């Protein structure tokens, strides 16, 4: 079972897509939709501390392509919306927000990131 979450506008709130085993409900994997320092894409948030990285909600359920074994998820914008309000600089992209993620449903590994224009 795959699920995303919302309510990620508050500082310190983690947003993610996660998979659970349908038989026992145990967590199989979790993919953070906000790239943290030290993780892949973490440098795209500039020097902004993890505590102040917000947004990345998954507003609707993802889709699944059985022929490719890929699940696709739309991820909302970083928050606060205005770059200057986040303390972000012009080159800071804020992965994985404002994008469509393609994840391996078995592992949660990123397959493709289709990013909207930089904000």
PDB file of C-alpha atoms in Angstrom:
ATOM      1  CA  UNK A   1       0.000   0.000   0.000  1.00  0.00           C
ATOM      2  CA  UNK A   2       1.307   3.450  -0.922  1.00  0.00           C
ATOM      3  CA  UNK A   3       0.331   6.749   0.642  1.00  0.00           C
ATOM      4  CA  UNK A   4       1.411  10.370   0.651  1.00  0.00           C
ATOM      5  CA  UNK A   5       0.624  13.087   3.154  1.00  0.00           C
ATOM      6  CA  UNK A   6      -0.308  16.742   3.419  1.00  0.00           C
ATOM      7  CA  UNK A   7      -0.067  19.396   6.099  1.00  0.00           C
ATOM      8  CA  UNK A   8       3.584  20.030   5.361  1.00  0.00           C
ATOM      9  CA  UNK A   9       3.430  23.812   5.536  1.00  0.00           C
ATOM     10  CA  UNK A  10       4.600  23.918   9.143  1.00  0.00           C
ATOM     11  CA  UNK A  11       8.276  24.090   9.897  1.00  0.00           C
ATOM     12  CA  UNK A  12       9.658  20.823  11.203  1.00  0.00           C
ATOM     13  CA  UNK A  13       6.875  18.736   9.613  1.00  0.00           C
ATOM     14  CA  UNK A  14       8.210  15.928   7.458  1.00  0.00           C
ATOM     15  CA  UNK A  15       6.419  15.192   4.228  1.00  0.00           C
ATOM     16  CA  UNK A  16       6.849  11.880   2.546  1.00  0.00           C
ATOM     17  CA  UNK A  17       5.497   9.087   0.404  1.00  0.00           C
ATOM     18  CA  UNK A  18       5.533   5.731   2.146  1.00  0.00           C
ATOM     19  CA  UNK A  19       4.813   2.082   1.447  1.00  0.00           C
ATOM     20  CA  UNK A  20       3.313  -0.400   3.887  1.00  0.00           C
ATOM     21  CA  UNK A  21       3.012  -4.157   3.734  1.00  0.00           C
ATOM     22  CA  UNK A  22      -0.669  -4.964   3.122  1.00  0.00           C
ATOM     23  CA  UNK A  23      -0.428  -8.134   5.212  1.00  0.00           C
ATOM     24  CA  UNK A  24       0.894  -6.713   8.458  1.00  0.00           C
ATOM     25  CA  UNK A  25       0.849  -2.896   8.033  1.00  0.00           C
ATOM     26  CA  UNK A  26       4.599  -2.540   8.634  1.00  0.00           C
ATOM     27  CA  UNK A  27       6.496   0.278   6.980  1.00  0.00           C
ATOM     28  CA  UNK A  28       8.441  -0.947   3.927  1.00  0.00           C
ATOM     29  CA  UNK A  29      10.023   2.362   2.850  1.00  0.00           C
ATOM     30  CA  UNK A  30       9.653   6.127   3.137  1.00  0.00           C
ATOM     31  CA  UNK A  31      10.683   8.786   0.605  1.00  0.00           C
ATOM     32  CA  UNK A  32      10.989  12.340   1.961  1.00  0.00           C
ATOM     33  CA  UNK A  33       9.563  14.923  -0.441  1.00  0.00           C
ATOM     34  CA  UNK A  34      11.787  17.558   1.165  1.00  0.00           C
ATOM     35  CA  UNK A  35      15.481  16.932   0.551  1.00  0.00           C
ATOM     36  CA  UNK A  36      17.374  17.215   3.857  1.00  0.00           C
ATOM     37  CA  UNK A  37      21.010  18.155   4.362  1.00  0.00           C
ATOM     38  CA  UNK A  38      23.313  15.222   3.705  1.00  0.00           C
ATOM     39  CA  UNK A  39      20.755  13.477   1.471  1.00  0.00           C
ATOM     40  CA  UNK A  40      20.571  13.429  -2.309  1.00  0.00           C
ATOM     41  CA  UNK A  41      19.260  16.845  -3.367  1.00  0.00           C
ATOM     42  CA  UNK A  42      19.806  18.353   0.076  1.00  0.00           C
ATOM     43  CA  UNK A  43      22.180  20.924  -1.353  1.00  0.00           C
ATOM     44  CA  UNK A  44      19.407  22.274  -3.600  1.00  0.00           C
ATOM     45  CA  UNK A  45      17.881  24.033  -0.593  1.00  0.00           C
ATOM     46  CA  UNK A  46      20.992  26.139  -0.103  1.00  0.00           C
ATOM     47  CA  UNK A  47      21.982  26.770   3.499  1.00  0.00           C
ATOM     48  CA  UNK A  48      18.404  26.612   4.781  1.00  0.00           C
ATOM     49  CA  UNK A  49      18.343  24.441   7.942  1.00  0.00           C
ATOM     50  CA  UNK A  50      16.198  21.287   7.738  1.00  0.00           C
ATOM     51  CA  UNK A  51      13.849  22.716  10.383  1.00  0.00           C
ATOM     52  CA  UNK A  52      12.825  25.502   7.990  1.00  0.00           C
ATOM     53  CA  UNK A  53      12.350  23.353   4.871  1.00  0.00           C
ATOM     54  CA  UNK A  54       8.622  22.975   4.378  1.00  0.00           C
ATOM     55  CA  UNK A  55       6.065  22.100   1.730  1.00  0.00           C
ATOM     56  CA  UNK A  56       6.230  19.125  -0.580  1.00  0.00           C
ATOM     57  CA  UNK A  57       2.700  17.912   0.103  1.00  0.00           C
ATOM     58  CA  UNK A  58       1.270  15.106  -2.011  1.00  0.00           C
ATOM     59  CA  UNK A  59      -2.219  16.471  -2.540  1.00  0.00           C
ATOM     60  CA  UNK A  60      -3.683  13.483  -4.337  1.00  0.00           C
ATOM     61  CA  UNK A  61      -2.868   9.798  -4.523  1.00  0.00           C
ATOM     62  CA  UNK A  62      -0.164   8.755  -6.964  1.00  0.00           C
ATOM     63  CA  UNK A  63      -0.621   6.557 -10.008  1.00  0.00           C
ATOM     64  CA  UNK A  64       0.922   3.235 -10.934  1.00  0.00           C
ATOM     65  CA  UNK A  65       2.194   1.930 -14.271  1.00  0.00           C
ATOM     66  CA  UNK A  66       2.280  -1.884 -14.035  1.00  0.00           C
ATOM     67  CA  UNK A  67       4.190  -2.314 -17.306  1.00  0.00           C
ATOM     68  CA  UNK A  68       7.096  -0.201 -15.972  1.00  0.00           C
ATOM     69  CA  UNK A  69       6.538  -0.984 -12.278  1.00  0.00           C
ATOM     70  CA  UNK A  70       6.728   2.735 -11.475  1.00  0.00           C
ATOM     71  CA  UNK A  71       4.517   4.897  -9.281  1.00  0.00           C
ATOM     72  CA  UNK A  72       4.158   8.614 -10.081  1.00  0.00           C
ATOM     73  CA  UNK A  73       3.448  11.314  -7.503  1.00  0.00           C
ATOM     74  CA  UNK A  74       2.836  15.032  -7.884  1.00  0.00           C
ATOM     75  CA  UNK A  75       4.601  17.056  -5.195  1.00  0.00           C
ATOM     76  CA  UNK A  76       3.526  20.581  -4.257  1.00  0.00           C
ATOM     77  CA  UNK A  77       5.626  23.722  -3.981  1.00  0.00           C
ATOM     78  CA  UNK A  78       8.075  24.568  -1.219  1.00  0.00           C
ATOM     79  CA  UNK A  79       6.704  26.692   1.600  1.00  0.00           C
ATOM     80  CA  UNK A  80       6.552  29.517   2.289  1.00  0.00           C
ATOM     81  CA  UNK A  81       5.895  30.026  -1.408  1.00  0.00           C
ATOM     82  CA  UNK A  82       8.062  33.082  -1.869  1.00  0.00           C
ATOM     83  CA  UNK A  83      11.750  32.245  -2.211  1.00  0.00           C
ATOM     84  CA  UNK A  84      12.802  35.238  -0.105  1.00  0.00           C
ATOM     85  CA  UNK A  85      10.470  34.094   2.713  1.00  0.00           C
ATOM     86  CA  UNK A  86      12.327  30.762   2.781  1.00  0.00           C
ATOM     87  CA  UNK A  87      15.688  32.481   2.813  1.00  0.00           C
ATOM     88  CA  UNK A  88      16.456  30.800  -0.505  1.00  0.00           C
ATOM     89  CA  UNK A  89      18.765  32.214  -3.137  1.00  0.00           C
ATOM     90  CA  UNK A  90      18.116  32.364  -6.884  1.00  0.00           C
ATOM     91  CA  UNK A  91      19.919  29.077  -7.617  1.00  0.00           C
ATOM     92  CA  UNK A  92      18.210  27.056  -4.873  1.00  0.00           C
ATOM     93  CA  UNK A  93      15.790  24.586  -6.474  1.00  0.00           C
ATOM     94  CA  UNK A  94      14.225  23.010  -3.379  1.00  0.00           C
ATOM     95  CA  UNK A  95      14.121  19.359  -4.471  1.00  0.00           C
ATOM     96  CA  UNK A  96      11.805  17.465  -4.532  1.00  0.00           C
ATOM     97  CA  UNK A  97       9.084  20.113  -4.521  1.00  0.00           C
ATOM     98  CA  UNK A  98       7.162  21.408  -7.559  1.00  0.00           C
ATOM     99  CA  UNK A  99       7.824  18.143  -9.335  1.00  0.00           C
ATOM    100  CA  UNK A 100       6.509  14.802 -10.430  1.00  0.00           C
ATOM    101  CA  UNK A 101       8.359  11.931  -8.809  1.00  0.00           C
ATOM    102  CA  UNK A 102       8.664   8.504 -10.378  1.00  0.00           C
ATOM    103  CA  UNK A 103       9.465   5.937  -7.701  1.00  0.00           C
ATOM    104  CA  UNK A 104      10.101   2.220  -7.688  1.00  0.00           C
ATOM    105  CA  UNK A 105       7.097   0.948  -5.679  1.00  0.00           C
ATOM    106  CA  UNK A 106       9.146  -1.920  -4.238  1.00  0.00           C
ATOM    107  CA  UNK A 107      12.063   0.139  -2.924  1.00  0.00           C
ATOM    108  CA  UNK A 108      11.035   3.818  -2.936  1.00  0.00           C
ATOM    109  CA  UNK A 109      14.089   4.672  -5.021  1.00  0.00           C
ATOM    110  CA  UNK A 110      13.793   7.646  -7.362  1.00  0.00           C
ATOM    111  CA  UNK A 111      13.431   6.680 -10.993  1.00  0.00           C
ATOM    112  CA  UNK A 112      12.922  10.143 -12.516  1.00  0.00           C
ATOM    113  CA  UNK A 113      12.325  13.645 -11.235  1.00  0.00           C
ATOM    114  CA  UNK A 114      10.374  15.902 -13.585  1.00  0.00           C
ATOM    115  CA  UNK A 115      10.746  19.331 -12.046  1.00  0.00           C
ATOM    116  CA  UNK A 116       8.665  22.394 -12.709  1.00  0.00           C
ATOM    117  CA  UNK A 117      10.501  25.629 -13.340  1.00  0.00           C
ATOM    118  CA  UNK A 118      12.657  26.777 -10.443  1.00  0.00           C
ATOM    119  CA  UNK A 119      10.836  28.988  -7.974  1.00  0.00           C
TER     120      UNK A 119
END
